[in-house]
Amino acid sequence: MIMANSKDYKEAEGRKTPLANVRNIGIMAHIDAGKTTLTERILFYTGKSYKIGEVHEGTATMDWMIQEQERGITITSAATTCFWADHRINIIDTPGHVDFTAEVERSLRVLDGAVAVFCAVGKVQPQTETVWRQAKKYNVPVMAFVNKMDRTGANFQMVVEDMRNKLGVTAVPIQLPIGAEADFLGVIDIIENRAIYFDGDEKGAVVRYEEVPAEYKEKVEDAVNYMVECLAETDEKVMELFLQDSRPDKETIKHAIRTATLNGDIVAVTCGAAFKNKGVQNLLDAVISYLPSPVDVWDIKGTDPNTDEPVARHVGDMQPFSALVFKIMNDPYVGKLSFFRVYSGMADRGMTVYNPRTRRTERLGRILQMHANAREEIDAVYSGDIAAAVGLKNVTTGDTICIQGSPIILESMTFPEPVISIAVEPKTSSDRDKLYNALGALSEEDPTFSVKSDNETGQTIISGMGELHLDIIRDRLCREFKVEANTGKPEVAYRESIQKPAEANTKFVRQSGGRGQYGHVVLTIEPRERGYGVTVENKVVGGNIPKEYIKPTEQGIREAAQTGVLAGYPVIDLHVEIIDGSYHPVDSSEMAFKIAGSMAFKEAVRKASMYVLEPIMKVEITTPDENMGDVIGDITSRRGSIVEIETDTQGKFTKILSHAPLSELFGYSTALRSLSRGRASYSMEPSHFEKVPNSIQEQIVEKK
């Protein structure tokens, strides 16, 4: 729960912006909703940029990677800082493509609030639902900006209704559009009861306020009544006035909206057209008025690394220093950059910090304020700041850095497992070391990208979140790291599971003249529901397996689960109980019990009717009505199932929501283009795992 801002905290003398005037926000949405375009306008109007960069021209400040400029999409989250109305706003522009969802995950973990951008035509799209769940997971308060009000088919009210239905939120408009599509002229601030126009000659920089047009007065009245009704459910003062048929004043309404937004009770909705320079300034005003400052996120929970007991920090420059490293980036000019968010205390350049995970101290070298890929060196960072450090060698994404005398481990973040793999090898022997170094650097940057060696084939296997993700990796290997590499065809990251309970009674005995090896483990396994993972429970009584051998046994079980039995894929969704065993006072060792645990697990799963699971993708296709039959036929032929069909009567487009196996979707974009003559589009994200048909399972097992 986010607390109201009335806490006692102390600020350092060197701080330039009061802590209560700081906003750490993210811009998040589905791909192509206009996040980066909106961020470019924010930078222009706040004076950070003197020129507006455009995504479609490859000149957007925040899309600094060459791969982003070529494709017109955001791949990596970029951080920047700007100032508006005496407030400092730290902004992270996040990707919208599902392949780069880890960038959104780690950004939301360190942000205090977020602006969700919705397309006025596309409404709530699949990736919007994903980032919304991520924001909810970290209790990040969100406001909405309905963008592209100037596009054909734009419908503000339709988007608001879709938010209520699909996201299950109380969406409360605090602005209304004046016109729509080509006739979109400006917005109405329903709290101030005035119309706002943005003069085009000045790129919308000149804002003009006028009286609400007569034809909108009834709509404004209805919107205000709805807003007061929603606020009455969350604010006692508004409720009191509502019951007396009295309307709250502006300040009461603003305070109630802020409190309700911070507590996640409502989502305040604004609107505009970022590309046409309309509605951005009033969005900035709303960010300052309704989204939290670091002071509002008062209790920073963590764990004491020495005792595993819960501990807490509070905001303020005079508190013990603690920060979370949320992103690693390899910069060609300064080396490894560690992006971090300061939660409590402050840090100076050259200060020694402690990493509880490695239990080692490191020196905080240079501290940089980032503006996309541009760097500005600073002397100190304060509570609530987001910055990057040069010189931290042994930190990784999710690590806490703090002072050694008052250690804390802050809550880290979780990332989805990769779903697609390819083999990669250097073109020449001279590239071999360069390739492994480059892959190591990329996997350090990206928690959803993994590298491993296949022991049977000797190949290096890289895994990621989708075809585009691996395509970008290949491109970066060549351009950034100057490594020539050959890659194989994409392969699906299957999983294995069991259908029934089973038991194994396994002894590992080795005798070789001197001291032998002895480990004896009895265990049972039971299947669990999808998404359960693997759990191991110790049920041994009477000391049949000494306590010091339980952990190695569990380690052996978990390692065996990772390598699989049926086709070499990780085994998931089962519960293991270690129920009995025996030991030898001389020959038993941790290694013997680790091997016995691994052998027992493999024996048990072989008895438990194993089967292969495949990743199923949630696919949303938008197609012209005349191509709907062909598209449905094609997705069905790919073993897909249709979940929902939604027809847009105005635009003559149909939205098809379906589930289909990832293995059948390689190259789908090309197939869809040819079916619809380039007019259809699609997006997909991982949904769940399902059992593969027996005929396909046989092929997978044979191939392995």
XYZ file of N, CA, C and O in Angstrom, residues 36-101:
264
model
N 7.245 6.189 -27.418
C 8.469 6.952 -27.685
C 8.130 8.322 -28.254
O 8.764 9.318 -27.902
N 7.116 8.405 -29.111
C 6.683 9.700 -29.646
C 6.243 10.614 -28.510
O 6.590 11.799 -28.479
N 5.488 10.067 -27.561
C 5.049 10.850 -26.403
C 6.253 11.330 -25.603
O 6.328 12.501 -25.200
N 7.231 10.442 -25.370
C 8.423 10.823 -24.603
C 9.199 11.931 -25.316
O 9.699 12.857 -24.678
N 9.293 11.846 -26.652
C 9.991 12.896 -27.415
C 9.320 14.253 -27.213
O 9.990 15.278 -27.077
N 7.979 14.276 -27.188
C 7.252 15.549 -26.968
C 7.494 16.064 -25.552
O 7.650 17.256 -25.338
N 7.524 15.150 -24.592
C 7.779 15.563 -23.208
C 9.154 16.238 -23.118
O 9.303 17.297 -22.507
N 10.158 15.643 -23.774
C 11.516 16.213 -23.741
C 11.552 17.583 -24.420
O 12.276 18.483 -23.996
N 10.749 17.749 -25.474
C 10.719 19.034 -26.193
C 10.057 20.121 -25.345
O 10.601 21.217 -25.181
N 8.897 19.812 -24.776
C 8.162 20.834 -24.019
C 8.822 21.169 -22.681
O 8.617 22.249 -22.145
N 9.597 20.220 -22.141
C 10.288 20.512 -20.876
C 11.642 21.178 -21.111
O 12.366 21.477 -20.163
N 12.000 21.373 -22.394
C 13.249 22.057 -22.707
C 14.461 21.159 -22.726
O 15.591 21.623 -22.870
N 14.269 19.830 -22.573
C 15.410 18.902 -22.586
C 15.962 18.763 -24.009
O 17.148 18.612 -24.213
N 15.069 18.790 -25.002
C 15.479 18.725 -26.410
C 15.021 20.000 -27.104
O 13.926 20.495 -26.821
N 15.836 20.504 -28.014
C 15.423 21.699 -28.759
C 14.707 21.320 -30.056
O 14.117 22.142 -30.724
N 14.755 20.035 -30.405
C 14.166 19.560 -31.657
C 13.411 18.271 -31.381
O 13.871 17.426 -30.620
N 12.228 18.116 -31.976
C 11.449 16.893 -31.782
C 11.985 15.796 -32.695
O 12.049 15.966 -33.915
N 12.386 14.674 -32.099
C 12.817 13.519 -32.885
C 11.620 12.650 -33.231
O 10.679 12.538 -32.448
N 11.645 12.028 -34.420
C 10.523 11.197 -34.859
C 10.963 9.741 -34.997
O 12.026 9.455 -35.558
N 10.109 8.835 -34.500
C 10.408 7.403 -34.552
C 10.527 6.934 -35.994
O 11.462 6.221 -36.369
N 9.570 7.368 -36.856
C 9.544 6.857 -38.237
C 10.716 7.380 -39.075
O 11.045 6.826 -40.114
N 11.360 8.456 -38.603
C 12.531 8.977 -39.312
C 13.840 8.433 -38.723
O 14.922 8.721 -39.220
N 13.719 7.673 -37.595
C 14.917 7.146 -36.935
C 15.692 8.207 -36.185
O 16.882 8.047 -35.929
N 15.013 9.316 -35.811
C 15.716 10.412 -35.125
C 15.274 10.568 -33.673
O 15.625 11.551 -33.031
N 14.482 9.631 -33.148
C 14.007 9.749 -31.764
C 15.182 9.629 -30.795
O 15.998 8.714 -30.907
N 15.241 10.551 -29.849
C 16.344 10.571 -28.874
C 16.406 9.271 -28.088
O 17.477 8.718 -27.847
N 15.230 8.791 -27.661
C 15.185 7.637 -26.762
C 15.450 6.317 -27.492
O 15.818 5.333 -26.876
N 15.205 6.278 -28.802
C 15.548 5.085 -29.591
C 16.943 5.302 -30.167
O 17.117 5.643 -31.339
N 17.972 5.105 -29.333
C 19.336 5.455 -29.742
C 20.077 4.306 -30.407
O 21.026 4.507 -31.147
N 19.636 3.058 -30.163
C 20.322 1.919 -30.785
C 20.032 1.905 -32.283
O 18.922 2.213 -32.716
N 21.021 1.521 -33.073
C 20.835 1.507 -34.523
C 19.725 0.528 -34.924
O 18.959 0.765 -35.859
N 19.592 -0.583 -34.163
C 18.529 -1.564 -34.456
C 17.144 -0.949 -34.216
O 16.183 -1.269 -34.912
N 17.029 -0.060 -33.207
C 15.756 0.610 -32.922
C 15.413 1.596 -34.032
O 14.263 1.702 -34.467
N 16.430 2.322 -34.507
C 16.200 3.331 -35.547
C 15.791 2.689 -36.862
O 14.932 3.195 -37.579
N 16.391 1.529 -37.167
C 16.067 0.839 -38.419
C 14.660 0.252 -38.394
O 13.938 0.295 -39.378
N 14.262 -0.302 -37.240
C 12.982 -1.004 -37.160
C 11.836 -0.117 -36.694
O 10.673 -0.508 -36.778
N 12.164 1.052 -36.133
C 11.109 1.952 -35.633
C 10.431 1.420 -34.386
O 9.264 1.702 -34.130
N 11.154 0.596 -33.605
C 10.591 0.069 -32.354
C 11.582 0.297 -31.221
O 12.774 0.498 -31.462
N 11.083 0.269 -29.981
C 11.961 0.374 -28.821
C 12.379 -1.030 -28.401
O 11.538 -1.914 -28.268
N 13.685 -1.211 -28.200
C 14.222 -2.527 -27.830
C 14.706 -2.522 -26.383
O 14.483 -3.448 -25.629
N 15.378 -1.457 -26.008
C 15.915 -1.361 -24.654
C 15.309 -0.154 -23.951
O 15.042 0.858 -24.596
N 15.041 -0.279 -22.669
C 14.465 0.849 -21.937
C 15.523 1.939 -21.790
O 16.667 1.649 -21.448
N 15.142 3.181 -22.080
C 16.087 4.305 -22.005
C 15.631 5.260 -20.904
O 14.440 5.544 -20.770
N 16.599 5.740 -20.124
C 16.281 6.627 -19.002
C 16.689 8.052 -19.332
O 17.679 8.284 -20.032
N 15.925 9.019 -18.835
C 16.278 10.428 -18.994
C 15.671 11.225 -17.854
O 14.834 10.713 -17.100
N 16.088 12.478 -17.732
C 15.586 13.359 -16.680
C 15.186 14.683 -17.291
O 15.899 15.214 -18.153
N 14.029 15.218 -16.887
C 13.613 16.537 -17.356
C 12.920 17.275 -16.211
O 12.668 16.692 -15.148
N 12.608 18.547 -16.422
C 12.021 19.370 -15.362
C 10.748 20.044 -15.873
O 10.689 20.525 -17.008
N 9.724 20.055 -15.015
C 8.442 20.665 -15.379
C 7.813 21.258 -14.110
O 7.625 20.537 -13.129
N 7.524 22.541 -14.159
C 6.859 23.230 -13.043
C 7.550 22.967 -11.703
O 6.913 22.552 -10.732
N 8.859 23.192 -11.671
C 9.667 23.021 -10.451
C 9.722 21.581 -9.959
O 10.041 21.333 -8.793
N 9.366 20.653 -10.799
C 9.445 19.235 -10.452
C 10.468 18.548 -11.356
O 10.590 18.896 -12.535
N 11.162 17.576 -10.791
C 12.100 16.771 -11.577
C 11.414 15.459 -11.936
O 10.915 14.753 -11.049
N 11.398 15.154 -13.225
C 10.745 13.912 -13.682
C 11.805 13.004 -14.303
O 12.408 13.348 -15.319
N 12.054 11.861 -13.658
C 12.928 10.826 -14.224
C 12.036 9.876 -15.019
O 11.103 9.286 -14.466
N 12.315 9.760 -16.306
C 11.441 8.969 -17.194
C 12.199 7.768 -17.737
O 13.359 7.881 -18.137
N 11.523 6.608 -17.741
C 12.052 5.444 -18.460
C 11.043 5.074 -19.553
O 9.877 4.795 -19.271
N 11.506 5.146 -20.807
C 10.683 4.765 -21.962
C 10.905 3.277 -22.196
O 12.016 2.842 -22.475
N 9.855 2.472 -22.044
C 10.009 1.003 -22.101
C 9.558 0.450 -23.455
O 8.752 1.069 -24.146
N 10.063 -0.735 -23.840
C 9.625 -1.348 -25.107
C 8.177 -1.840 -25.024
O 7.667 -2.118 -23.931
N 7.554 -1.961 -26.205
C 6.191 -2.491 -26.246
C 6.139 -3.905 -26.780
O 5.144 -4.599 -26.620
N 7.217 -4.344 -27.442
C 7.210 -5.682 -28.042
C 7.407 -6.733 -26.964
O 8.256 -6.608 -26.084
N 6.618 -7.798 -27.047
C 6.628 -8.838 -26.009
C 7.998 -9.503 -25.852
O 8.350 -9.966 -24.776
N 8.811 -9.532 -26.911
C 10.128 -10.160 -26.818
C 11.032 -9.433 -25.822
O 12.016 -9.999 -25.343
N 10.710 -8.176 -25.535
C 11.567 -7.384 -24.640
C 10.838 -7.032 -23.343
O 11.057 -5.985 -22.746
N 9.968 -7.947 -22.920
C 9.160 -7.703 -21.720
C 10.007 -7.583 -20.455
O 9.612 -6.945 -19.493
